[in-house]
Short mmCIF file of C-alpha atoms in Angstrom, two decimals:
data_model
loop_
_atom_site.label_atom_id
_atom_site.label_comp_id
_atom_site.label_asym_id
_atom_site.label_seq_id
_atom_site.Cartn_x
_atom_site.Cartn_y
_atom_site.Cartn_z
CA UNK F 229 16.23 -74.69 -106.80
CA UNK F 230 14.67 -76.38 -109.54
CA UNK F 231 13.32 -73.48 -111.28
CA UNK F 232 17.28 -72.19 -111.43
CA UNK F 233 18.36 -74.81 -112.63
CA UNK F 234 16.01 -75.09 -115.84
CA UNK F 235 16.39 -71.74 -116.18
CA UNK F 236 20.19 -72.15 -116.73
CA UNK F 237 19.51 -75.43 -118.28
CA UNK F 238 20.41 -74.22 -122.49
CA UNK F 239 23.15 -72.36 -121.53
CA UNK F 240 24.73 -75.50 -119.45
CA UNK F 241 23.54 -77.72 -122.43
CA UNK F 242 25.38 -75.98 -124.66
CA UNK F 243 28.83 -75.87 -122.48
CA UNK F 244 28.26 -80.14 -121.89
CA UNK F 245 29.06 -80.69 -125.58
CA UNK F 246 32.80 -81.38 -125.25
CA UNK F 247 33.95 -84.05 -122.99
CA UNK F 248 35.20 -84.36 -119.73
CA UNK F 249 33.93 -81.31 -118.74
CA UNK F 250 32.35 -80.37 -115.09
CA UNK F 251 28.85 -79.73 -115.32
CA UNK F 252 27.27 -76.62 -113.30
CA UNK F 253 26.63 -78.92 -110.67
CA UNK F 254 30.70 -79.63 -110.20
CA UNK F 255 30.02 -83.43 -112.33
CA UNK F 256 32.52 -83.95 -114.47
CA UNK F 257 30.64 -85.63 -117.53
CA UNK F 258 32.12 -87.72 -120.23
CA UNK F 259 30.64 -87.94 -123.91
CA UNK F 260 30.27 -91.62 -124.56
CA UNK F 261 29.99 -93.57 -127.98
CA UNK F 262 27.39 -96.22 -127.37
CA UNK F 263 27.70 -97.89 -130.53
CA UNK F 264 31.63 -99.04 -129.18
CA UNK F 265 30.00 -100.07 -125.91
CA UNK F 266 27.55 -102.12 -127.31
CA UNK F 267 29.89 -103.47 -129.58
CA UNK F 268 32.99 -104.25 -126.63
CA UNK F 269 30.31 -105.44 -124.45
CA UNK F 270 29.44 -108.22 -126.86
CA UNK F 271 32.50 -108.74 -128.19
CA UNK F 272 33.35 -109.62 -124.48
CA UNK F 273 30.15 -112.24 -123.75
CA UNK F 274 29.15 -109.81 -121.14
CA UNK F 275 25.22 -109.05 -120.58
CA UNK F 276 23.82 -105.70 -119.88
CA UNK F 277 22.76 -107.25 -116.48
CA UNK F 278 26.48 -108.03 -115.49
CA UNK F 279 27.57 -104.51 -116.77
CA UNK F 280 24.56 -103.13 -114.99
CA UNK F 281 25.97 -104.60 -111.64
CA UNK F 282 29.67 -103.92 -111.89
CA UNK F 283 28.58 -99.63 -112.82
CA UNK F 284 25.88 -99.72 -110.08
CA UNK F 285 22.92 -98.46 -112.49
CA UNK F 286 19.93 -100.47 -114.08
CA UNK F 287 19.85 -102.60 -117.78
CA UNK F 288 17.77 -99.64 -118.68
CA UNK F 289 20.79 -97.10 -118.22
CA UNK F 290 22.97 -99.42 -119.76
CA UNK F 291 20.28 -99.86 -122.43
CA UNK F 292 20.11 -96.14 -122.94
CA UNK F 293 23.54 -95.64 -122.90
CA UNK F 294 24.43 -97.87 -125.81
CA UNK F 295 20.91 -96.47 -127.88
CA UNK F 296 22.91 -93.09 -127.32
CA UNK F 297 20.06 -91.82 -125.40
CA UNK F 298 22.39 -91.01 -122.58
CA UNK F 299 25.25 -88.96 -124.78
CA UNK F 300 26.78 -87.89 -121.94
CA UNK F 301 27.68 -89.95 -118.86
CA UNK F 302 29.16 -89.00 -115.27
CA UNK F 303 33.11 -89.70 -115.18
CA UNK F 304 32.87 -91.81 -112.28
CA UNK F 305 30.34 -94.29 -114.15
CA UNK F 306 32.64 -94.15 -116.96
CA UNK F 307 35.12 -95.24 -115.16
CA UNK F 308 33.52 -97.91 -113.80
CA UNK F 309 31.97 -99.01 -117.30
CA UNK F 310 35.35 -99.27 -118.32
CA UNK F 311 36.32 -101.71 -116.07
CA UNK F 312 33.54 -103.73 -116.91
CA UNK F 313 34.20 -104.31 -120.27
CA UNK F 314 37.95 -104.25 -119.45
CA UNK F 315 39.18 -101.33 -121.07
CA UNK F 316 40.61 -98.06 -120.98
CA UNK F 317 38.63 -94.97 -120.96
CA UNK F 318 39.44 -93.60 -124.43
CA UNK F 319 37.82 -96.49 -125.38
CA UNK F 320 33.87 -95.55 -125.34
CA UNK F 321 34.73 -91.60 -125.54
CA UNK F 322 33.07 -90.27 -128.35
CA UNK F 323 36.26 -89.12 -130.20
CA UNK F 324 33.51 -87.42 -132.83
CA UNK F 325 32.38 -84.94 -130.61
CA UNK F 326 30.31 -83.02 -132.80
CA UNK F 327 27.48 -80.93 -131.75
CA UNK F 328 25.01 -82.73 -129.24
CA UNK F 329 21.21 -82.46 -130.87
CA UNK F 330 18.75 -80.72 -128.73
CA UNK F 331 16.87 -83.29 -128.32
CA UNK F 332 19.68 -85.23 -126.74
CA UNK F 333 20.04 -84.99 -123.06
CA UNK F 334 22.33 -86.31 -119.99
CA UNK F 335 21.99 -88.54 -117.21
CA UNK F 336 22.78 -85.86 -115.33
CA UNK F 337 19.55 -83.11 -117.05
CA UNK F 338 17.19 -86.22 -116.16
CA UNK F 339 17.84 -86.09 -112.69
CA UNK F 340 17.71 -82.46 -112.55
CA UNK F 341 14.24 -82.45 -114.54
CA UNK F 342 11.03 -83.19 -113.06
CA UNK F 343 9.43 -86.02 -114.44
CA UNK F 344 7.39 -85.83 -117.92
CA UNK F 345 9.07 -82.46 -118.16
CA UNK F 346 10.07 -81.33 -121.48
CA UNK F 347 10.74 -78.43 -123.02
CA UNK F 348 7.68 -77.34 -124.13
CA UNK F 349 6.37 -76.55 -120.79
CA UNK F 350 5.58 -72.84 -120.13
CA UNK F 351 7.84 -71.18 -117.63
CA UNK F 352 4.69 -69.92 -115.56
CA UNK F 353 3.92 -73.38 -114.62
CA UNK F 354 6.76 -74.45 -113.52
CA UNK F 355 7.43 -71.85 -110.58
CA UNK F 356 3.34 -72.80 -109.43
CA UNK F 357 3.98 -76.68 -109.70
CA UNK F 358 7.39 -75.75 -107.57
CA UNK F 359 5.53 -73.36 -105.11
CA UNK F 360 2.98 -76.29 -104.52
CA UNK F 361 5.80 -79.19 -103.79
CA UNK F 362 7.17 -76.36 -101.23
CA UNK F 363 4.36 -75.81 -99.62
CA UNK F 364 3.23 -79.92 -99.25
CA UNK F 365 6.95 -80.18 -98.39
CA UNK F 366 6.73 -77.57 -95.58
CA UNK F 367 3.19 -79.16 -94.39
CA UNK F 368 4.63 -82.25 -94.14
CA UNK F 369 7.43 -80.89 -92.43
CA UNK F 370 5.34 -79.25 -89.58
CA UNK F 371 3.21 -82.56 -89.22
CA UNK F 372 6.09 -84.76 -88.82
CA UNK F 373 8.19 -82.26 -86.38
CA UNK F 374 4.44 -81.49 -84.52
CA UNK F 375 3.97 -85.58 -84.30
CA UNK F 376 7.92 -86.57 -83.12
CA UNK F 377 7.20 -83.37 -80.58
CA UNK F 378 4.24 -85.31 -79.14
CA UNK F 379 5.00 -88.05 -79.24
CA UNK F 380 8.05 -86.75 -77.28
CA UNK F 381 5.92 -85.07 -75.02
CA UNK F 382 4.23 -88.21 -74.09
CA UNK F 383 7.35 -90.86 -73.75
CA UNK F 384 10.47 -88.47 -72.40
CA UNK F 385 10.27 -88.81 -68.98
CA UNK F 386 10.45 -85.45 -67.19
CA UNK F 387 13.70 -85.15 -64.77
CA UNK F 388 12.14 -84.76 -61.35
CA UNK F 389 15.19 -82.20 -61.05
CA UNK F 390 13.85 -79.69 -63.37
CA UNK F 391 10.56 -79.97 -61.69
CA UNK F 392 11.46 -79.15 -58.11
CA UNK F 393 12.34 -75.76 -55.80
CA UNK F 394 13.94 -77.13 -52.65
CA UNK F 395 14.49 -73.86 -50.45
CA UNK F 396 15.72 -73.12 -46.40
CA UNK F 397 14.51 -69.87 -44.96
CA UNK F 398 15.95 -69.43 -41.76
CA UNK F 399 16.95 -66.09 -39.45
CA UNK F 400 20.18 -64.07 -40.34
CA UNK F 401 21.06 -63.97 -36.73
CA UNK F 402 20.21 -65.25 -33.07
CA UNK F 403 21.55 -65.08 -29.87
CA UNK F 404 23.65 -68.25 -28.58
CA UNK F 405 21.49 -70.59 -26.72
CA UNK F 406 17.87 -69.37 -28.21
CA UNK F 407 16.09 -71.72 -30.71
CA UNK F 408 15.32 -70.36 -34.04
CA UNK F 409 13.30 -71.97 -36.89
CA UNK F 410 14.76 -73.56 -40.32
CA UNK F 411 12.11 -73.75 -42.84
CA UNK F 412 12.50 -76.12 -46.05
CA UNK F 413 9.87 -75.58 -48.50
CA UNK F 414 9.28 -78.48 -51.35
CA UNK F 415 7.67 -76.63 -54.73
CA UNK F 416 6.69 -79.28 -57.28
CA UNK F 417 5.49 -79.27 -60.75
CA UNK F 418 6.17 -82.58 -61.23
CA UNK F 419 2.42 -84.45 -62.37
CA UNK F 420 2.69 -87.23 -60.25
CA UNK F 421 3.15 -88.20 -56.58
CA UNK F 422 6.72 -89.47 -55.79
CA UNK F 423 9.27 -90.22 -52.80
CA UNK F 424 11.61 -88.55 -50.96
CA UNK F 425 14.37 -88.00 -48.25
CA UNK F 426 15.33 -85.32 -46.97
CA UNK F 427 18.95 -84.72 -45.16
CA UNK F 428 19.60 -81.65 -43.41
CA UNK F 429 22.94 -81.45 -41.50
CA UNK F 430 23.57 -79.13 -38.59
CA UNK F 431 26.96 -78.21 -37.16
CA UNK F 432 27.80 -80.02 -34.06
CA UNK F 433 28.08 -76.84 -31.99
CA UNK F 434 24.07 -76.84 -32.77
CA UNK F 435 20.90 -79.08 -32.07
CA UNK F 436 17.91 -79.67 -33.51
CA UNK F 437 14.66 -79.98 -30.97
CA UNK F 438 11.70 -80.17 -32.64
CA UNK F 439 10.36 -80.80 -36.04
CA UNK F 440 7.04 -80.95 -37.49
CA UNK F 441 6.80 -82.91 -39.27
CA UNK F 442 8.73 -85.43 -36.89
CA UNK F 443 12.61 -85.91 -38.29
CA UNK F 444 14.94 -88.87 -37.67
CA UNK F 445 17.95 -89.12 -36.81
CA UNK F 446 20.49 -90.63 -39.58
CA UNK F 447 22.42 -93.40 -38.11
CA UNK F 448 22.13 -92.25 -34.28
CA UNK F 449 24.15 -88.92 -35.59
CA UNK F 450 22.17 -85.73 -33.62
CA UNK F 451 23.58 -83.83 -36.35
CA UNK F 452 21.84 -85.24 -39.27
CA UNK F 453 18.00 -85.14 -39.74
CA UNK F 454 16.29 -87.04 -42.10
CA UNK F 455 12.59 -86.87 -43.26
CA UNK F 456 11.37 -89.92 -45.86
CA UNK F 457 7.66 -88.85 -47.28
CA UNK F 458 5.87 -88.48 -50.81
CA UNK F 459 4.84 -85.38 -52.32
CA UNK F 460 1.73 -85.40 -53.33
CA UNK F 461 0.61 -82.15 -54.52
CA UNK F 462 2.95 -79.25 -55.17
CA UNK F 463 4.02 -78.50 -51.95
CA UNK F 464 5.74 -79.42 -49.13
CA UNK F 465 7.06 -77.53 -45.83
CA UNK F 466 9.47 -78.77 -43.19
CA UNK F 467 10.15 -76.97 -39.86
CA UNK F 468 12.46 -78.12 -37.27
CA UNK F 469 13.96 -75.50 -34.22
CA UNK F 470 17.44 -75.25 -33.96
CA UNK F 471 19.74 -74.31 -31.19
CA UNK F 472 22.82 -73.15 -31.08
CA UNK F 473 25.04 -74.16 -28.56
CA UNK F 474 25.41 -71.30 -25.52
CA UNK F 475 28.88 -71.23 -25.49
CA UNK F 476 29.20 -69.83 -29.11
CA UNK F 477 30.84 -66.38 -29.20
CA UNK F 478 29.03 -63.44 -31.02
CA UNK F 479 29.96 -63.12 -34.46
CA UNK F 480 30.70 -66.67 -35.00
CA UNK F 481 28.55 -68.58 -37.56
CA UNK F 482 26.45 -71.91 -38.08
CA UNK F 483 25.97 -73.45 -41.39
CA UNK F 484 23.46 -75.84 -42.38
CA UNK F 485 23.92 -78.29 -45.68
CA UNK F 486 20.85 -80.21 -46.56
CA UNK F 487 19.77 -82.99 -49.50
CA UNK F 488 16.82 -84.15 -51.46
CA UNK F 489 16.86 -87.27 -53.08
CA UNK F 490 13.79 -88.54 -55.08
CA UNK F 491 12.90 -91.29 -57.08
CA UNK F 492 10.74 -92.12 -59.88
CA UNK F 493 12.18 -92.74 -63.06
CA UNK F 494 15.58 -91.82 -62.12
CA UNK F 495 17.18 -91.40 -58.68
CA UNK F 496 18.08 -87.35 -58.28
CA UNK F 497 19.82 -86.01 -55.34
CA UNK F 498 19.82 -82.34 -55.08
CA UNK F 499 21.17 -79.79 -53.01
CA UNK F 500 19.00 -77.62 -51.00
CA UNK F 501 19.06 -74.10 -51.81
CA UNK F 502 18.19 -71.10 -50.14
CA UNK F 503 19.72 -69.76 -46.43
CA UNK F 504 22.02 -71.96 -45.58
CA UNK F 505 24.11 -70.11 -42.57
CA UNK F 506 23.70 -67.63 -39.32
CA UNK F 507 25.08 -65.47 -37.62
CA UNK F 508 25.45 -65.77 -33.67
CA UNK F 509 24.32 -62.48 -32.52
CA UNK F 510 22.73 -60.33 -29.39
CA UNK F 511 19.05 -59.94 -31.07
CA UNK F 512 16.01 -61.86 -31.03
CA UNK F 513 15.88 -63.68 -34.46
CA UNK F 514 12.57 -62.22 -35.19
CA UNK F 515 14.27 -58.79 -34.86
CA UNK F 516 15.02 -58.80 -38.59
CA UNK F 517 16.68 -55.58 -38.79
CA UNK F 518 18.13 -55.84 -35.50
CA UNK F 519 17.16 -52.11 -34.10
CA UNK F 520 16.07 -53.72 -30.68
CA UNK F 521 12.89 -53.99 -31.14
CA UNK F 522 10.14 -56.48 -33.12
CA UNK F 523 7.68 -53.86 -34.66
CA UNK F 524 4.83 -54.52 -36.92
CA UNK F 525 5.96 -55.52 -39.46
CA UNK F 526 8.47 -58.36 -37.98
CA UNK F 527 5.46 -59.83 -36.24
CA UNK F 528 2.66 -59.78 -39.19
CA UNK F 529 6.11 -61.62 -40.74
CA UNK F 530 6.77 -64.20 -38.14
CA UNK F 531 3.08 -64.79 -37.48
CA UNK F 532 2.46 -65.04 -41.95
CA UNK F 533 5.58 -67.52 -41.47
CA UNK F 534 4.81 -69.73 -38.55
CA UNK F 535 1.28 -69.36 -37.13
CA UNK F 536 -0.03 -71.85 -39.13
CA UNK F 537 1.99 -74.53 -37.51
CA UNK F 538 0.83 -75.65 -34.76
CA UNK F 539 2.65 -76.49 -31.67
CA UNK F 540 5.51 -75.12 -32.82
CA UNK F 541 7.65 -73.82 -30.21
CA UNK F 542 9.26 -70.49 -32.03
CA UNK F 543 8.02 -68.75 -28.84
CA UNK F 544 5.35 -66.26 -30.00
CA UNK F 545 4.61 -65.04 -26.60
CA UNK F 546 8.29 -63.50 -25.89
CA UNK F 547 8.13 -61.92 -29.74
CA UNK F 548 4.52 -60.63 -28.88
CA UNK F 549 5.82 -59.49 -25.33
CA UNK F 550 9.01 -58.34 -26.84
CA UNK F 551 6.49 -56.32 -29.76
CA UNK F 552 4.27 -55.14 -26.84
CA UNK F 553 7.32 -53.08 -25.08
CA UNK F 554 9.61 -50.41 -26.07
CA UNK F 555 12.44 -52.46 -26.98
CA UNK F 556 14.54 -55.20 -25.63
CA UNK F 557 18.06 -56.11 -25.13
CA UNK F 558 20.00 -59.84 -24.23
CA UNK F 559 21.31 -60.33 -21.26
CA UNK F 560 24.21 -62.11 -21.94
CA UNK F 561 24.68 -63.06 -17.98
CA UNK F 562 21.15 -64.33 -17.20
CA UNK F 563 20.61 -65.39 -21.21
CA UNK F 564 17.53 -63.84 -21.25
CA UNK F 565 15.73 -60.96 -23.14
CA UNK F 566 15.15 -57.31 -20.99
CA UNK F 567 11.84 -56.00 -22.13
CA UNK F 568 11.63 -52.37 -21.57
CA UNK F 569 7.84 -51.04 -21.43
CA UNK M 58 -10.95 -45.20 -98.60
CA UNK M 59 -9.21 -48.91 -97.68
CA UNK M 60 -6.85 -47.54 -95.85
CA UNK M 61 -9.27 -45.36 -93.79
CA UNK M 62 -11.24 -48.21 -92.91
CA UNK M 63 -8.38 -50.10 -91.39
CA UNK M 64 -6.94 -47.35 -89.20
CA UNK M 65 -10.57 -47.14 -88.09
CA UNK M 66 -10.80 -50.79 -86.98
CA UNK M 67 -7.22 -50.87 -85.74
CA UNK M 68 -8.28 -47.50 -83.39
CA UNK M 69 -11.21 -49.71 -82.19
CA UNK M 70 -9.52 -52.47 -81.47
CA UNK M 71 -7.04 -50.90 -79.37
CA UNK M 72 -9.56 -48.91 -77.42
CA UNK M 73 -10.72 -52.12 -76.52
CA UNK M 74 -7.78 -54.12 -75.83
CA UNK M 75 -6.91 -51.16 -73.72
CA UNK M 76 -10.70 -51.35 -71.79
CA UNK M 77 -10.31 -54.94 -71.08
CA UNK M 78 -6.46 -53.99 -69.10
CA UNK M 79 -7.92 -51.17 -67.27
CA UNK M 80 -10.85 -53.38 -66.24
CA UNK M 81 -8.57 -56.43 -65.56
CA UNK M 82 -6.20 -53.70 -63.38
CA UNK M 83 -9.66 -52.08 -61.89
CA UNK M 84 -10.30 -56.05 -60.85
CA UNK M 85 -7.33 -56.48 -58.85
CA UNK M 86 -7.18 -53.75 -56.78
CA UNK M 87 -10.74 -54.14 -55.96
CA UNK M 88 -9.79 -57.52 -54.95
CA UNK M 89 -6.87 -56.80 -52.75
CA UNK M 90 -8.84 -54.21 -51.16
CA UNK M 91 -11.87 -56.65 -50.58
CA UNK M 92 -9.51 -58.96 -48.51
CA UNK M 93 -10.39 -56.87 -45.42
CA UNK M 94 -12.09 -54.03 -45.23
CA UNK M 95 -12.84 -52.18 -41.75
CA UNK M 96 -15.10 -50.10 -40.42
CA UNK M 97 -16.72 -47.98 -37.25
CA UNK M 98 -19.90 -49.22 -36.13
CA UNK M 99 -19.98 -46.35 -33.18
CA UNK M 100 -17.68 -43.44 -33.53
CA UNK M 101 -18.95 -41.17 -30.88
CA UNK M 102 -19.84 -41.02 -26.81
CA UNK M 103 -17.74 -43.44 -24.55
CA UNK M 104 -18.40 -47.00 -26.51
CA UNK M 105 -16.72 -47.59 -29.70
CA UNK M 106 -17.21 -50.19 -31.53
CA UNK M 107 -15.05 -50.99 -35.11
CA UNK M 108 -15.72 -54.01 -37.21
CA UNK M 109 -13.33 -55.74 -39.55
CA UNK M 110 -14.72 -57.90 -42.38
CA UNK M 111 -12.23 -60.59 -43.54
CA UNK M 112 -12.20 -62.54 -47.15
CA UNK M 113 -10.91 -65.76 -47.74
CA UNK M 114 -7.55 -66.66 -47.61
CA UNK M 115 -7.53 -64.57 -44.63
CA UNK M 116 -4.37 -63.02 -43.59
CA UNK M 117 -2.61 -64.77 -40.27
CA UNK M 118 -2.68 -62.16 -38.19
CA UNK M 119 -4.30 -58.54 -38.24
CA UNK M 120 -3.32 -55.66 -36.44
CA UNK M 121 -5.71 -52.99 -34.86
CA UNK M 122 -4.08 -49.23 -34.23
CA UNK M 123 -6.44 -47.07 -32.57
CA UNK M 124 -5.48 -43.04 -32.02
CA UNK M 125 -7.28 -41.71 -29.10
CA UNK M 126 -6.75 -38.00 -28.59
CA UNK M 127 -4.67 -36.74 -25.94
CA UNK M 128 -6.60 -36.70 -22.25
CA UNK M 129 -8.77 -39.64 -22.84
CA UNK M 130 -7.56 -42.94 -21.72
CA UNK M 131 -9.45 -46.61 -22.75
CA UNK M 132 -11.02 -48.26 -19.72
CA UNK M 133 -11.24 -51.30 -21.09
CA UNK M 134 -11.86 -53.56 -24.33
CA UNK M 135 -12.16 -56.37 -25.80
CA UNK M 136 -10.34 -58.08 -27.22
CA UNK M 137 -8.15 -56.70 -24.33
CA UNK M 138 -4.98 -54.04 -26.13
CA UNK M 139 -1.89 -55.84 -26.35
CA UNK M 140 -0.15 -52.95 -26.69
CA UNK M 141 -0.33 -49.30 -25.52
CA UNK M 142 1.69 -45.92 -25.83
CA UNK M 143 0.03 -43.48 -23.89
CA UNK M 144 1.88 -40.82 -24.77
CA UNK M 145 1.47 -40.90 -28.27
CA UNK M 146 -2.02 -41.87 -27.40
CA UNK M 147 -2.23 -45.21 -29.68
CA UNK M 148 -3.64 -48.93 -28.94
CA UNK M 149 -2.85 -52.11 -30.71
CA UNK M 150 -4.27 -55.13 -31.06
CA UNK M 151 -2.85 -58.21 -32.57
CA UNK M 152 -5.54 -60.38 -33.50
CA UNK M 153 -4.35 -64.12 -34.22
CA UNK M 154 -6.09 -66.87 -36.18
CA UNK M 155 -7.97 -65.25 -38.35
CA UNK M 156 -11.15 -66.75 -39.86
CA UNK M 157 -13.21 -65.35 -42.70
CA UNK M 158 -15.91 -63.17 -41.43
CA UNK M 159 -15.99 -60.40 -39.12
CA UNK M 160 -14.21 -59.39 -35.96
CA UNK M 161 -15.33 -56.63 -33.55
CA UNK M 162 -13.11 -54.56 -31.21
CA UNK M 163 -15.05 -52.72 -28.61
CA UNK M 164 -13.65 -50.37 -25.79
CA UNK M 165 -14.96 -48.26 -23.17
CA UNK M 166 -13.67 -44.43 -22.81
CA UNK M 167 -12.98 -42.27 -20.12
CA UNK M 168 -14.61 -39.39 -22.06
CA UNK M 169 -17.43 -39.61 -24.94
CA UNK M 170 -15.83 -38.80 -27.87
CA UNK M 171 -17.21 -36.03 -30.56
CA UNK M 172 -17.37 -36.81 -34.46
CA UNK M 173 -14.32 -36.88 -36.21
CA UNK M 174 -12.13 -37.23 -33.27
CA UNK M 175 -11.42 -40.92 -33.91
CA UNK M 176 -8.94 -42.21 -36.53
CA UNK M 177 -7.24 -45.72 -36.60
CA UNK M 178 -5.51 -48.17 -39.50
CA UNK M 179 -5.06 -51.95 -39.65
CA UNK M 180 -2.12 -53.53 -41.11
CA UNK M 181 -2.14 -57.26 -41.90
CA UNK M 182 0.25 -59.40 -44.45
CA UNK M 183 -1.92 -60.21 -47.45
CA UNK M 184 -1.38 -64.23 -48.01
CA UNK M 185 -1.32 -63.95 -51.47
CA UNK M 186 1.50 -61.55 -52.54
CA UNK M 187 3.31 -61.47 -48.90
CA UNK M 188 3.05 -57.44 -48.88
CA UNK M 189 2.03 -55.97 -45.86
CA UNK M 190 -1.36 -53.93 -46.42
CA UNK M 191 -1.73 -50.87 -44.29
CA UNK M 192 -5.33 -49.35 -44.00
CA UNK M 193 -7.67 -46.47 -42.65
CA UNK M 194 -10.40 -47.54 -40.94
CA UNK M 195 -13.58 -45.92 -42.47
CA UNK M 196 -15.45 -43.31 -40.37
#
């Protein structure tokens, strides 16, 4: 930017002679007679201090002004010189307005010049001395933004909510009657330990009868579970066996709505995600695609889900029997699975 | 002459880059297929014996499927067969809590069995991906 502007800077020069013209820039500039300023300003009692104050510039501006250093002033200052010395602007204008001397310069080229710049300086310096403020500019750019990112890094608190996977896996169908398992799984990348509860709340055509770990019931209500623990590493997994009440009618459905809330910093409550409904149905629940049968690969699944857990009652004998045999069917009547072997 | 000698480098660097992703790929399957790896101690006469090797994290469960030909029947084994078809002439077993380390299956035949005759797989969920891994036990 500064290298254009030089650049353009005799041709602007010579367009600033006349008054009360804009300047490149948009300025408009007034030529000034600093001889009459000098002269009001005294013949008011007023100090270049006072005048100083009133513009908004230093005694040396005023100074320079008046020593016709400064031929050329902005309007606005002008203006405001003006009504220092209490009078209008035609007043200081340089009604002369002969042909500014090269030497001469503006307020408005000194800002726009780099110090102890004059014009003897070779253009091939300039664009090097300009490249080298860019580039400290830029590294001091990066260092600044890389420091406010650390140090942002190391004070934000990070929201427990963008740290967390809460997820329920549970069967797509079951018969009415037979338990089935819900599974909530707790993935964490949050760094530290923190506390939780955990809601889950079944329909009340439904019961829950087992959990590991252990659940509580919320306020005496059979319907709402509730697990309080800490995470301490990056995962968590809660299992609890629900039935479904026997008098529910194929093709009806049950729909489970759960919570997390945690707490460190901030309190976060967040739905659980995942499964969050079945379907009441005539196959076993382990009978994923529900051809009548469990086959390999629905018990390496149920097995890879639940065999871990122990003393969980998801019935792996009847899914191993029910594997074992040809196929099965539910007896509606008895409630009961028909193994055919 | 410059320009030679770059293409050069660039031509040897991408041979390389593309050595170190077929060794990296080579790796993995390796390691999938070191998991568990199965094999037949005896393949012939009445007693059979197959061994299964298992890795750490070993799968849950593994399952044994063991083709007899048609006519011979399994007297017994151990573990016992949780499942057989005897007309398609196929055992399973469904071995549960899996340790790392190996496992033997042994059964007793009706009829000694030649060479060749014998042919089984196992299938098992790997831990680490969730796929289900179905494979030949060697001869």
């Amino acid at each position: 930017m500064l290298v254009t502007l030089n650049a353009g800077y005799s041709t602007y020069k010579a367009r600033e002679m006349t008054s009360d013209r804009p300047l490149s820039s948009g300025i408009q500039m007034i030529k000034i007679d600093g001889d009459k300023i000098r002269r009001l300003r005294e013949h008011n009692g007023l100090t270049q201090l006072y005048v100083a104050t009133v513009v908004g510039v230093t005694t040396d501006t005023i100074s320079r002004w008046e020593n016709k250093r400064y031929p050329s002033i902005k309007k606005e200052n002008a203006i405001k010189l003006c009504e220092a010395l209490a009078v209008p602007l035609e007043s200081i204008i340089d009604l002369d307005d002969h042909e500014t001397a090269p030497s001469q310069t503006t307020e408005q080229d000194i800002a726009a010049k780099p110090p102890n710049q004059d014009q003897r300086i070779t253009p091939t310096r300039l664009p090097l001395k300009n490249i080298g403020l860019a580039v400290a500019i830029l590294v001091f750019a990066g260092i600044a933004v890389w420091t406010m990112t650390k140090y942002q890094a190391t004070t934000t608190p990070i929201n427990i909510a963008d740290q967390l996977i809460v997820s329920r896996t549970m069967p797509s169908h079951v018969p009415p009657g037979a338990p089935f398992p819900v599974m909530v799984e707790i993935t964490s990348n949050y760094p530290e330990p923190f506390p939780f509860i955990l809601k889950e709340n079944l329909p009340p055509n439904a019961k829950a009868i087992q959990g590991k770990p252990l659940f509580t019931r919320q306020n005496n209500n059979p319907s709402d579970l509730k697990w309080i623990s800490k995470l301490t590493g990056d995962y968590a997994v809660f299992i609890y066996l629900v039935q479904p009440s026997e008098h529910m009618k194929i093709g009806e459905m049950l729909e489970i709505n759960g919570l997390i809330t945690c707490k460190k910093e901030n309190k976060m409550t967040t739905p659980i995600g995942g499964d969050n409904s079945i379907t009441i149905d005539s196959h076993h629940w382990a009978d994923s695609n529900r051809d009548g049968k469990i086959d390999d690969e629905e018990i390496l699944s149920v097995y890879d889900t639940y065999g871990a857990i122990e003393g969980l009652k998801v019935d792996k004998e009847k899914i191993e029997e029910i594997w074992s045999g040809k196929g099965y069917q539910w007896n509606r009547q008895t409630r009961q699975y028909e193994i055919e072997f | 002459m410059r320009n030679n000698s770059i293409k050069k480098q660039l031509m040897v660097s991408g041979c390389f880059i593309t050595f170190l992703l077929a060794l990296l790929a080579a790796a993995e399957v390796t390691a999938n297929d070191d998991l568990v790896t199965c094999r037949y101690l005896k393949a012939t006469g009445h007693d059979i014996q197959l061994q299964i090797n298992v890795a750490a994290p070993p799968p849950a469960t593994i399952i044994v499927i063991q083709n007899i030909p048609a006519g011979i029947t399994i007297k017994n084994s151990s573990p016992k067969i949780n499942k057989l078809n005897n007309s398609k002439g196929r055992a399973k077993w469904l071995l549960k809590a899996i340790k790392p380390g190996s496992v033997l299956v042994e059964m007793s035949l009706d009829t000694p069995i030649k060479a060749g005759q014998l042919s089984g797989e196992i299938r098992y969920k790997n831990p680490a991906t969730g796929m289900t891994v179905t494979m030949e036990i060697a001869p």
